[in-house]
Coordinates of C-alpha atoms in Angstrom, one line a residue:
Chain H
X23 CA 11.1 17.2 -3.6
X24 CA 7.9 16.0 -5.5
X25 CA 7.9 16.5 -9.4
X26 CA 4.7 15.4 -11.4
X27 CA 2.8 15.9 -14.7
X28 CA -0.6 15.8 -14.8
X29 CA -3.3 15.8 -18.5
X30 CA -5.7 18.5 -18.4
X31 CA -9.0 17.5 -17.0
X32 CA -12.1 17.9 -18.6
X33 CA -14.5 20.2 -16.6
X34 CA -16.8 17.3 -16.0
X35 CA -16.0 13.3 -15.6
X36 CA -13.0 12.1 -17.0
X37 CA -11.6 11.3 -20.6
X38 CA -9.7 7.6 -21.3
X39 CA -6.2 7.7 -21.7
X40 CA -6.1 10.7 -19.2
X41 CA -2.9 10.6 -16.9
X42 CA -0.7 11.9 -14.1
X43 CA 2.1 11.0 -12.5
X44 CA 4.4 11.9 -9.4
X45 CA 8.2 11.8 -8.8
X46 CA 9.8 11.2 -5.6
X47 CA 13.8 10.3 -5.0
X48 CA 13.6 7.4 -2.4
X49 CA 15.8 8.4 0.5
X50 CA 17.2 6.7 3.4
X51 CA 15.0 8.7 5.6
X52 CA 12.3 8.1 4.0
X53 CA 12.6 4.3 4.6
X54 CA 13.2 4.6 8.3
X55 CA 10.0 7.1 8.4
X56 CA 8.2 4.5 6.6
X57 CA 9.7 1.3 8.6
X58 CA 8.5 3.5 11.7
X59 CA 4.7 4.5 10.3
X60 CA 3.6 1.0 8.9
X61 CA 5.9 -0.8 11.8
X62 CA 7.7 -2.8 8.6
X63 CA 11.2 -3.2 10.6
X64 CA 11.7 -6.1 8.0
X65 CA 15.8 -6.2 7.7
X66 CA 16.3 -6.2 3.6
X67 CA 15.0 -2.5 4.2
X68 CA 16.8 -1.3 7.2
X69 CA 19.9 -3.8 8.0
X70 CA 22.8 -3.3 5.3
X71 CA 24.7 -6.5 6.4
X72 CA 21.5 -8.5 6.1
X73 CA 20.5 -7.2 2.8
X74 CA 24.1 -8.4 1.4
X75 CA 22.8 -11.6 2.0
X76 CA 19.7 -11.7 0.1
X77 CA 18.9 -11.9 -3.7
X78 CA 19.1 -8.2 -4.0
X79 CA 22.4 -7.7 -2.2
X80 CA 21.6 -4.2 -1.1
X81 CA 18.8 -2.7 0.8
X82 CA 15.3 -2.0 -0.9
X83 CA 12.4 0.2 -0.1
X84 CA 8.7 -1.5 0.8
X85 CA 6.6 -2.5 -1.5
X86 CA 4.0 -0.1 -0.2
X87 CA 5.7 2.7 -0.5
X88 CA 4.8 2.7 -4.8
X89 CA 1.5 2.2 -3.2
X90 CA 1.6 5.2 -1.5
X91 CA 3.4 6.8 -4.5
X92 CA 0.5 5.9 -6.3
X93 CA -2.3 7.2 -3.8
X94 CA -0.6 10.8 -3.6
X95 CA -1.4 10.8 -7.4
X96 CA -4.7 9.4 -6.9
X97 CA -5.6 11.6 -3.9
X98 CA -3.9 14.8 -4.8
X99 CA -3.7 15.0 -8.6
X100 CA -6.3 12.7 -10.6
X101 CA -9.1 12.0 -9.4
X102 CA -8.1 14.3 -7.0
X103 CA -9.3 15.3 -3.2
X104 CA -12.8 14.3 -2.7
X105 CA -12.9 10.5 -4.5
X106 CA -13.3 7.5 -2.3
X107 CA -10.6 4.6 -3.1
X108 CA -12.4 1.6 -3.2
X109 CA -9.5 -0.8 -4.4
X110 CA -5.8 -1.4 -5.4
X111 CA -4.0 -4.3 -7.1
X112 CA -0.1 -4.2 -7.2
X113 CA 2.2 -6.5 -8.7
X114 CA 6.1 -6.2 -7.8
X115 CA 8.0 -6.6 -10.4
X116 CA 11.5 -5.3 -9.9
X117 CA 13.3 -4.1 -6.6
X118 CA 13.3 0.1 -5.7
X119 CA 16.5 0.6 -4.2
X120 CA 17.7 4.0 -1.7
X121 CA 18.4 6.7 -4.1
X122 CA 16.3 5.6 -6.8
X123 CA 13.9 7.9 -8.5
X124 CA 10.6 6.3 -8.6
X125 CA 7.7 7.7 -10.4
X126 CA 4.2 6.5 -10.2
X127 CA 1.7 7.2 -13.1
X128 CA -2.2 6.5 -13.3
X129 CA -3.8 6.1 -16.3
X130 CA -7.7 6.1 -17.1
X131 CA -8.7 3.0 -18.1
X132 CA -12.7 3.5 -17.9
X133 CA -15.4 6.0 -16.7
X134 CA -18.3 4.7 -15.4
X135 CA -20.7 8.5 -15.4
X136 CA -23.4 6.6 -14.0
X137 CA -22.1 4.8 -10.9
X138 CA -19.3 7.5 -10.6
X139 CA -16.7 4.6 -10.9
X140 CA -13.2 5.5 -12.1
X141 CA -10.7 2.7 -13.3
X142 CA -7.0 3.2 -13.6
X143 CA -4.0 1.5 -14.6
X144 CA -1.0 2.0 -12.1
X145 CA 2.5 2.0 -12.9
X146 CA 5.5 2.2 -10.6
X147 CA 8.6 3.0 -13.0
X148 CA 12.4 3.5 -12.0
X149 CA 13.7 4.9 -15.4
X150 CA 12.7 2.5 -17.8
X151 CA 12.4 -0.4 -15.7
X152 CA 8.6 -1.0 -14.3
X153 CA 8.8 -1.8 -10.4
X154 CA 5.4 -2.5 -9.8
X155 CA 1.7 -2.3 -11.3
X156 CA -1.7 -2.8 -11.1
X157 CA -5.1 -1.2 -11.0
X158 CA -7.1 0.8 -9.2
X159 CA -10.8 1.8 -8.8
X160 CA -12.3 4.3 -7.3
X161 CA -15.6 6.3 -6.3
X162 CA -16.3 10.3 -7.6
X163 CA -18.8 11.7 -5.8
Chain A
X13 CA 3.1 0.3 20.3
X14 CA 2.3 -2.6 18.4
X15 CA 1.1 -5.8 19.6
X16 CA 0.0 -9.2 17.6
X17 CA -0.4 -12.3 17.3
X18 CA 1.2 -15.4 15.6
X19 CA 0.3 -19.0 15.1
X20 CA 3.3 -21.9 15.6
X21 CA 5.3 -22.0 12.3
X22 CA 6.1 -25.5 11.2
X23 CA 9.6 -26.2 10.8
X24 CA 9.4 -26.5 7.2
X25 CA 6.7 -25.0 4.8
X26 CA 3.5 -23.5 5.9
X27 CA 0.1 -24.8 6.7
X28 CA -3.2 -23.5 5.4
X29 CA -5.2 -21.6 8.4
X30 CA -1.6 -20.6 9.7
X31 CA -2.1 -17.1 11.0
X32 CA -0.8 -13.5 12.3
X33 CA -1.7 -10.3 13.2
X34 CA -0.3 -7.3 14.4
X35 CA -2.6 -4.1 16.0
X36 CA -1.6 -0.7 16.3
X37 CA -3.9 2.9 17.0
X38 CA -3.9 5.4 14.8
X39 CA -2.3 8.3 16.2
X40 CA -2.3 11.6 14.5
X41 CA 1.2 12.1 14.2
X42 CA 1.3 8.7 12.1
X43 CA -1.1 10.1 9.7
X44 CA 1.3 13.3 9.1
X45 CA 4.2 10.9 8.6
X46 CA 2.6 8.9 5.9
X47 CA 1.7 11.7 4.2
X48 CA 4.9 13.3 4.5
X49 CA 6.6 9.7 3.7
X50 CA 4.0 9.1 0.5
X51 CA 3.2 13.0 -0.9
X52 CA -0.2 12.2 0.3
X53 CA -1.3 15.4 1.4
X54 CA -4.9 14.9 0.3
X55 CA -7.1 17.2 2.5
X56 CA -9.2 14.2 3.7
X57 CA -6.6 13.1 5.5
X58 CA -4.8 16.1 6.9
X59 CA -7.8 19.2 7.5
X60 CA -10.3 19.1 9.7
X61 CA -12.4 21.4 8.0
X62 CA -12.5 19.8 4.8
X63 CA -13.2 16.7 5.8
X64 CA -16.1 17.6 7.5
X65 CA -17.7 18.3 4.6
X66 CA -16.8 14.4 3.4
X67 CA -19.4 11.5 3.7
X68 CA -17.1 10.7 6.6
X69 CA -17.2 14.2 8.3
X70 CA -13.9 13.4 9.8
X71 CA -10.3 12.6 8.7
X72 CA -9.4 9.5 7.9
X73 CA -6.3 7.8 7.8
X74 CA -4.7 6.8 4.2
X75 CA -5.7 3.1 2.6
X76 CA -2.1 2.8 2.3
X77 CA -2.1 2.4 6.2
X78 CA -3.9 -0.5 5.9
X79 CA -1.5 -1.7 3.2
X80 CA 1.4 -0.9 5.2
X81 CA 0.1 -2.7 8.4
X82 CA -0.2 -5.9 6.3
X83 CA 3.4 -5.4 4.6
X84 CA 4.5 -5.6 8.6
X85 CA 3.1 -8.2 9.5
X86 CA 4.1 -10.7 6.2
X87 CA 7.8 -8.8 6.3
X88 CA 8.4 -9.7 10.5
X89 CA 5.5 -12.4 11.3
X90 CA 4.5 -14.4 8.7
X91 CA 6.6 -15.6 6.2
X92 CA 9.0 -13.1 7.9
X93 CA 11.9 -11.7 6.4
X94 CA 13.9 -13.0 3.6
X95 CA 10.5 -13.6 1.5
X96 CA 10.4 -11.9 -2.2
X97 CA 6.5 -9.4 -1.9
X98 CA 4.9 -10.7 -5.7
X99 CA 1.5 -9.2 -5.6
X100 CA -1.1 -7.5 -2.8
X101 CA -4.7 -6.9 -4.0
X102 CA -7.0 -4.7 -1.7
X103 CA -10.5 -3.9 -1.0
X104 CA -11.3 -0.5 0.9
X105 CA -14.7 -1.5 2.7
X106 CA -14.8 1.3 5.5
X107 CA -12.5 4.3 6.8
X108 CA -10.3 3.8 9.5
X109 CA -10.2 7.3 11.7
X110 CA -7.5 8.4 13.4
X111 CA -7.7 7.0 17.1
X112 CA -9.0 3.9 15.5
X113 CA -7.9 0.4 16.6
X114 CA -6.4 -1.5 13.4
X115 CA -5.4 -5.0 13.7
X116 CA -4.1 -6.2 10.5
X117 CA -4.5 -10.0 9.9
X118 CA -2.6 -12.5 7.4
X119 CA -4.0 -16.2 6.7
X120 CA -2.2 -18.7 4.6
X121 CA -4.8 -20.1 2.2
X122 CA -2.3 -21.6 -0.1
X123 CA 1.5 -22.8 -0.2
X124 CA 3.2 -24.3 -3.2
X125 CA 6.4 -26.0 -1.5
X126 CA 7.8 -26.8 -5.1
X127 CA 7.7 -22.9 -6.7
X128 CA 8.1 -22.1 -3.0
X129 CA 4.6 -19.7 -3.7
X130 CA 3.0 -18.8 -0.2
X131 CA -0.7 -17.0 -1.1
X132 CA -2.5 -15.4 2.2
X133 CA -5.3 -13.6 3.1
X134 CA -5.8 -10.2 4.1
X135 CA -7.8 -9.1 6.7
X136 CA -7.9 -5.1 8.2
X137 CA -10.3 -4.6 11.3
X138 CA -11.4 -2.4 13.7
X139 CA -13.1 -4.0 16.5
X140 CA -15.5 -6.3 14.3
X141 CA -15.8 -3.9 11.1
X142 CA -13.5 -5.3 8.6
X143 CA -12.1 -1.7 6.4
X144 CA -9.3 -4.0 4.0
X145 CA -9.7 -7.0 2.7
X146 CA -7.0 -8.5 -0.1
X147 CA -4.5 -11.3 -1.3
X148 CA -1.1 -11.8 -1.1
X149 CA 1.5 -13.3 -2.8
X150 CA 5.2 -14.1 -1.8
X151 CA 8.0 -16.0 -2.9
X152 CA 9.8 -17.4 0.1
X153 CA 12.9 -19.3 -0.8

C-alpha cells in the first residue's frame, strides 16, 4: 500500500516550499523484486547469515530503492507525469531495514519559469531518522 | 540475462582506471516490476498511448534503472559486497527504451586507503549513446 501527501499546486508553475511525499512499507518481496529488476543480488540484501556479519547485522534494502521512492513522487505526484528528470544526487545516510516504513518527500527548492527548470530537495525518512537525501532537477515542458 | 565485464582486482586496495560493467536489455516485464517495486506508475513509462504524445513518442524505462544497474554492478563487481553505498550523483542525458541495450559501467577515479573511501565513475550506455552519467562513493572496510 502507497500513502502520500501532496501541497496544492498552483494552476501554473510551481510555488517554493511546495511538497509531496510518498509512503511505502519495505517488504521482503519487495527486495527480492528489486534484487531481481536491477540484478543487485548483493548478500547484505538477500543472505540473512551474511548480513549478521556485517555492520548492520541484519539485512537492508538498496540504496536505490529511496531513489525510486523518490521518482514515484517526482513522476506521479509533483511535478507530476509529463516532466523530464534530468538529474539526482543522493546521499545515504542511515540503513532501511525489511519492514521499515520509508517515506520519500520532495520539496521545491527553485522555479526556473523561463528555462522550465524545477529544483527539489529529496528526503528519504524512516520516522525520524533521515536515510538518504539529495536533490533533484528536473525539465517541465 | 546479464553479462559484464570486470578488470583484475589487486589484492589489496584499488587502482585508479580499475573497471566493470554489467549489460542487460530492457524487457518489458522489467519496466512493470520497477514500477510495481518503486510506485512509479508514471504513464511515460507504462502507456503506450500517452507516451506517444511525449518528446520521446515511446515509453521509456525509469532513470532509476539506470541507477539500479550501477548499484549492481558496485554491490557484486566492483567493490563487491560488504562495501557501505555513501553517495550516487546522476545525470539523465537520453531515454533508454524498452528493448534497449544498457551496459552500466563503474571506473575507480579515486581511492583513499586510509578512510578506506573508494570514489568511481558512472557511465550508462546504449551502444555509443551515453543516457547516465554520475559519481559514486563507498566506504569499503
Amino acid at each position: 500500500m502507497i500513502q502520500g501527501t501532496q501541497s496544492l499546486a498552483p494552476a501554473t508553475g510551481f510555488q517554493v516550499g511546495q511538497s509531496a511525499s510518498l509512503t511505502r512499507v519495505v517488504s521482503d518481496e519487495m527486495v527480492a523484486l528489486m534484487a531481481q529488476v536491477t540484478g543487485d543480488t548483493n548478500p547484505v540484501h538477500l543472505d540473512d547469515a551474511y548480513a549478521a556479519t556485517t555492520r548492520f547485522q541484519r539485512r537492508i534494502a538498496h540504496g536505490v530503492f529511496s531513489g525510486g521512492l523518490i521518482s514515484a513522487v517526482l513522476g506521479t505526484r509533483l511535478p507530476g507525469p509529463g516532466a523530464i528528470y534530468l538529474s539526482q544526487s543522493l546521499r545515504f545516510t542511515a540503513p532501511v531495514f525489511i519492514g521499515d516504513r520509508l517515506t520519500a518527500q520532495v520539496r521545491v527548492t527553485a522555479w526556473h519559469a523561463e528555462k522550465r527548470r524545477l529544483t527539489l530537495a529529496t528526503t528519504c525518512r524512516v520516522g525520524d531518522r533521515i536515510t538518504a537525501e539529495g536533490e533533484a532537477l528536473l525539465l517541465v515542458p
